Amino acid sequence: MTHVVTLPGDGIGPEIMVPAVQLLQHFVPDVTVEEHVFGGASIDAHGTALTDDTLAACRQADAVLLAAVGGPKWDTTNPDDPRPEQGLLGLRKALGLFANLRPVRPLPALYDSSPLKRERIEGTDLLVVRELTGGIYFGDKTRTDTDASDLCHYTVDEVDRIARVAFEAARRRRGSVASVDKANVMETSRQWRQVVHAVHAADYADVLLTDVLVDNAAMQLVSRPADFDVIVTENLFGDILSDEAAMITGSIGMLPSASLGNGAGPGLFEPVHGSAPDIAGTGAANPLAMFLSLAMLLRHGLSLDAEALALEAAVDRALDDGLRTRDLGGNAGTEEATAAVLAHL
Ligand code: NAD
Ligand code: IPM
Ligand code: MN
């Protein structure tokens, strides 16, 4: 029996979770699905973005499927107010999900949907390996009337384990890793670079390793994206670079992700995009990043490789067949996109 916890969250989250659960039940007929409020919806119901109950349920699951959290209703500059994003960060940390995999593979059908020229993006197939439970996201924070600070902190072990994830991925791919840092300025980056090179020399000398400064990486991602294989980087850089890289695929509505730990507990699978408050409730949300995140759940969370491939192929064929949601320049809404993918299964 397979048990999946779903966290629809806020904004377009519930709209894209409904068809994702439909697809999950298609591929795993005996699945039990347990839904929990999360993020802003949980703040409204319980006063906190992640309740102990929800966390306990996630720990018991074989995998967790999340849509998105956040929205203007809960936006606040007051550090004492609860925020939806605290639920997401708390869940990642509590489940030990230090490795966030964000594959960027533009489909030929969407080459002309990207704002980048076709000849630049053709052949791009890269993987962002984003460190997810350290860095400036989780360092001490201070705030007074006159100043504020966020500490960027990494341990050697945190860098070592994410470097290994990247090198292992590169071995299964095209054998090259670009480690992105800001070693010309930041102490955490200088240690990051030293640790990545030590891991490389000790255990992964067969992989090609290059260092790229993050500002240069942001530029190279749009000028020669096809040259990247695996990009490994710290939490904040990975957040920013992956949204940038999403546009190679045509839309942030296309990019899936998997957040994995050491394998002892469940993984968390979620699209890279947010709750898109500007289109929530209009039926226009592109559900494909959510569907592709479900494919990652099938593959990495449930070891259902054939099912994952079948879902990815159905998405590809629907796009080949002309499916375009509004973010991709078309008119299809969430329902039409879902129907198109179902029709190609
Ligand atoms: P966003 O990703 O929600 O939206 C950015 C733009 O992309 C918007 O114009 C939106 O309409 C569009 N977009 C995003 N996903 C789309 C989809 N599936 N289909 C069509 N268009 C889509 O980013 P934002 O506006 O900066 O953030 C909104 C809220 O989401 C914030 O509260 C933020 O904290 C939160 N957020 C949550 C997650 C998450 O839950 N994993 C990720 C990112 C942002
Ligand atoms: C993401 C999001 C989150 C992050 C926010 C909502 C906390 O932007 O998953 O990319 O910054 O990690
Ligand atoms: Mn982000």
Short mmCIF file of N, CA, C and O in Angstrom, two decimals, residues 245-292:
data_model
loop_
_atom_site.label_atom_id
_atom_site.label_comp_id
_atom_site.label_asym_id
_atom_site.label_seq_id
_atom_site.Cartn_x
_atom_site.Cartn_y
_atom_site.Cartn_z
N ALA A 245 16.59 29.94 -14.93
CA ALA A 245 16.71 28.82 -15.86
C ALA A 245 15.35 28.35 -16.35
O ALA A 245 15.24 27.79 -17.45
N ALA A 246 14.31 28.57 -15.55
CA ALA A 246 12.97 28.13 -15.95
C ALA A 246 12.58 28.74 -17.29
O ALA A 246 11.89 28.10 -18.10
N MET A 247 13.04 29.94 -17.56
CA MET A 247 12.62 30.61 -18.79
C MET A 247 13.21 29.95 -20.04
O MET A 247 12.72 30.17 -21.15
N ILE A 248 14.23 29.13 -19.84
CA ILE A 248 14.75 28.35 -20.97
C ILE A 248 13.69 27.36 -21.44
O ILE A 248 13.62 27.00 -22.61
N THR A 249 12.83 26.91 -20.49
CA THR A 249 11.78 25.95 -20.85
C THR A 249 10.52 26.66 -21.34
O THR A 249 9.54 26.00 -21.67
N GLY A 250 10.51 27.98 -21.31
CA GLY A 250 9.35 28.71 -21.79
C GLY A 250 8.56 29.37 -20.68
O GLY A 250 7.96 30.42 -20.87
N SER A 251 8.52 28.74 -19.50
CA SER A 251 7.72 29.30 -18.40
C SER A 251 8.10 28.68 -17.08
O SER A 251 8.46 27.49 -17.01
N ILE A 252 7.99 29.47 -16.03
CA ILE A 252 8.17 28.92 -14.67
C ILE A 252 7.11 27.85 -14.40
O ILE A 252 7.31 26.98 -13.55
N GLY A 253 6.04 27.87 -15.15
CA GLY A 253 4.98 26.87 -14.99
C GLY A 253 5.34 25.50 -15.53
O GLY A 253 4.51 24.59 -15.53
N MET A 254 6.60 25.35 -15.99
CA MET A 254 7.04 24.06 -16.54
C MET A 254 8.04 23.34 -15.64
O MET A 254 8.39 22.19 -15.90
N LEU A 255 8.57 24.01 -14.60
CA LEU A 255 9.74 23.46 -13.90
C LEU A 255 9.37 22.69 -12.62
O LEU A 255 8.83 23.26 -11.69
N PRO A 256 9.71 21.39 -12.59
CA PRO A 256 9.42 20.57 -11.41
C PRO A 256 10.61 20.51 -10.46
O PRO A 256 11.71 20.94 -10.81
N SER A 257 10.39 19.95 -9.28
CA SER A 257 11.53 19.70 -8.39
C SER A 257 11.27 18.55 -7.44
O SER A 257 10.12 18.18 -7.18
N ALA A 258 12.38 17.98 -6.99
CA ALA A 258 12.35 16.94 -5.96
C ALA A 258 13.29 17.38 -4.85
O ALA A 258 14.41 17.82 -5.12
N SER A 259 12.82 17.27 -3.60
CA SER A 259 13.67 17.58 -2.46
C SER A 259 13.90 16.30 -1.68
O SER A 259 12.95 15.69 -1.19
N LEU A 260 15.18 15.90 -1.63
CA LEU A 260 15.51 14.59 -1.08
C LEU A 260 16.49 14.72 0.09
O LEU A 260 17.27 15.66 0.17
N GLY A 261 16.41 13.74 0.99
CA GLY A 261 17.34 13.69 2.12
C GLY A 261 18.25 12.50 1.98
O GLY A 261 18.65 12.12 0.87
N ASN A 262 18.57 11.86 3.11
CA ASN A 262 19.51 10.73 3.06
C ASN A 262 18.80 9.42 2.76
O ASN A 262 19.41 8.35 2.83
N GLY A 263 17.51 9.47 2.44
CA GLY A 263 16.79 8.26 2.06
C GLY A 263 16.04 7.62 3.22
O GLY A 263 15.23 6.71 3.01
N ALA A 264 16.27 8.11 4.42
CA ALA A 264 15.61 7.50 5.59
C ALA A 264 14.13 7.86 5.65
O ALA A 264 13.30 7.08 6.13
N GLY A 265 13.78 9.03 5.17
CA GLY A 265 12.38 9.47 5.23
C GLY A 265 11.86 9.81 3.85
O GLY A 265 12.54 9.59 2.85
N PRO A 266 10.63 10.32 3.78
CA PRO A 266 10.03 10.63 2.48
C PRO A 266 10.67 11.85 1.82
O PRO A 266 11.21 12.73 2.50
N GLY A 267 10.59 11.90 0.49
CA GLY A 267 10.97 13.09 -0.24
C GLY A 267 9.77 14.00 -0.41
O GLY A 267 8.61 13.60 -0.21
N LEU A 268 10.06 15.25 -0.78
CA LEU A 268 9.02 16.25 -1.02
C LEU A 268 9.11 16.67 -2.48
O LEU A 268 10.19 16.98 -2.97
N PHE A 269 7.96 16.68 -3.15
CA PHE A 269 7.96 16.94 -4.59
C PHE A 269 7.06 18.13 -4.85
O PHE A 269 5.89 18.14 -4.42
N GLU A 270 7.58 19.13 -5.53
CA GLU A 270 6.83 20.37 -5.70
C GLU A 270 7.32 21.12 -6.93
O GLU A 270 8.50 21.06 -7.26
N PRO A 271 6.41 21.83 -7.60
CA PRO A 271 6.87 22.69 -8.69
C PRO A 271 7.77 23.80 -8.14
O PRO A 271 7.70 24.13 -6.96
N VAL A 272 8.59 24.37 -9.03
CA VAL A 272 9.51 25.43 -8.60
C VAL A 272 8.76 26.75 -8.39
O VAL A 272 9.13 27.57 -7.55
N HIS A 273 7.66 26.92 -9.13
CA HIS A 273 6.92 28.19 -9.03
C HIS A 273 6.18 28.33 -7.72
O HIS A 273 6.05 27.38 -6.94
N GLY A 274 5.63 29.54 -7.50
CA GLY A 274 4.89 29.81 -6.28
C GLY A 274 3.39 29.71 -6.49
O GLY A 274 2.91 29.03 -7.42
N SER A 275 2.66 30.41 -5.63
CA SER A 275 1.20 30.28 -5.60
C SER A 275 0.51 31.18 -6.62
O SER A 275 -0.72 31.19 -6.68
N ALA A 276 1.30 31.93 -7.40
CA ALA A 276 0.78 32.76 -8.49
C ALA A 276 -0.51 33.49 -8.12
O ALA A 276 -1.54 33.30 -8.78
N PRO A 277 -0.47 34.33 -7.10
CA PRO A 277 -1.71 34.99 -6.64
C PRO A 277 -2.37 35.81 -7.75
O PRO A 277 -3.61 35.98 -7.73
N ASP A 278 -1.57 36.29 -8.70
CA ASP A 278 -2.14 37.14 -9.76
C ASP A 278 -3.10 36.38 -10.68
O ASP A 278 -3.93 37.00 -11.34
N ILE A 279 -2.99 35.04 -10.75
CA ILE A 279 -3.91 34.29 -11.61
C ILE A 279 -4.76 33.28 -10.82
O ILE A 279 -5.54 32.54 -11.41
N ALA A 280 -4.59 33.26 -9.50
CA ALA A 280 -5.34 32.29 -8.69
C ALA A 280 -6.84 32.52 -8.88
O ALA A 280 -7.31 33.66 -8.94
N GLY A 281 -7.57 31.43 -9.00
CA GLY A 281 -9.03 31.52 -9.12
C GLY A 281 -9.52 31.76 -10.53
O GLY A 281 -10.73 31.76 -10.77
N THR A 282 -8.61 31.94 -11.48
CA THR A 282 -9.05 32.21 -12.86
C THR A 282 -9.06 30.95 -13.72
O THR A 282 -9.50 30.99 -14.87
N GLY A 283 -8.54 29.85 -13.19
CA GLY A 283 -8.49 28.61 -13.97
C GLY A 283 -7.40 28.61 -15.02
O GLY A 283 -7.37 27.73 -15.88
N ALA A 284 -6.49 29.57 -14.94
CA ALA A 284 -5.46 29.70 -15.99
C ALA A 284 -4.14 29.04 -15.63
O ALA A 284 -3.23 29.01 -16.45
N ALA A 285 -4.02 28.53 -14.41
CA ALA A 285 -2.71 28.00 -13.98
C ALA A 285 -2.25 26.85 -14.86
O ALA A 285 -3.02 25.95 -15.19
N ASN A 286 -0.98 26.88 -15.22
CA ASN A 286 -0.35 25.78 -15.95
C ASN A 286 -0.06 24.66 -14.95
O ASN A 286 0.75 24.85 -14.05
N PRO A 287 -0.67 23.49 -15.12
CA PRO A 287 -0.44 22.41 -14.15
C PRO A 287 0.75 21.52 -14.50
O PRO A 287 1.00 20.54 -13.81
N LEU A 288 1.49 21.85 -15.58
CA LEU A 288 2.50 20.90 -16.07
C LEU A 288 3.69 20.76 -15.13
O LEU A 288 4.23 19.66 -14.95
N ALA A 289 4.13 21.86 -14.49
CA ALA A 289 5.23 21.73 -13.52
C ALA A 289 4.80 20.82 -12.37
O ALA A 289 5.60 20.04 -11.85
N MET A 290 3.53 20.94 -12.01
CA MET A 290 2.99 20.07 -10.95
C MET A 290 2.97 18.62 -11.42
O MET A 290 3.36 17.71 -10.68
N PHE A 291 2.55 18.38 -12.66
CA PHE A 291 2.50 17.01 -13.19
C PHE A 291 3.92 16.43 -13.27
O PHE A 291 4.14 15.26 -12.98
N LEU A 292 4.86 17.28 -13.71
CA LEU A 292 6.24 16.79 -13.83
C LEU A 292 6.86 16.56 -12.44
O LEU A 292 7.73 15.70 -12.28
#
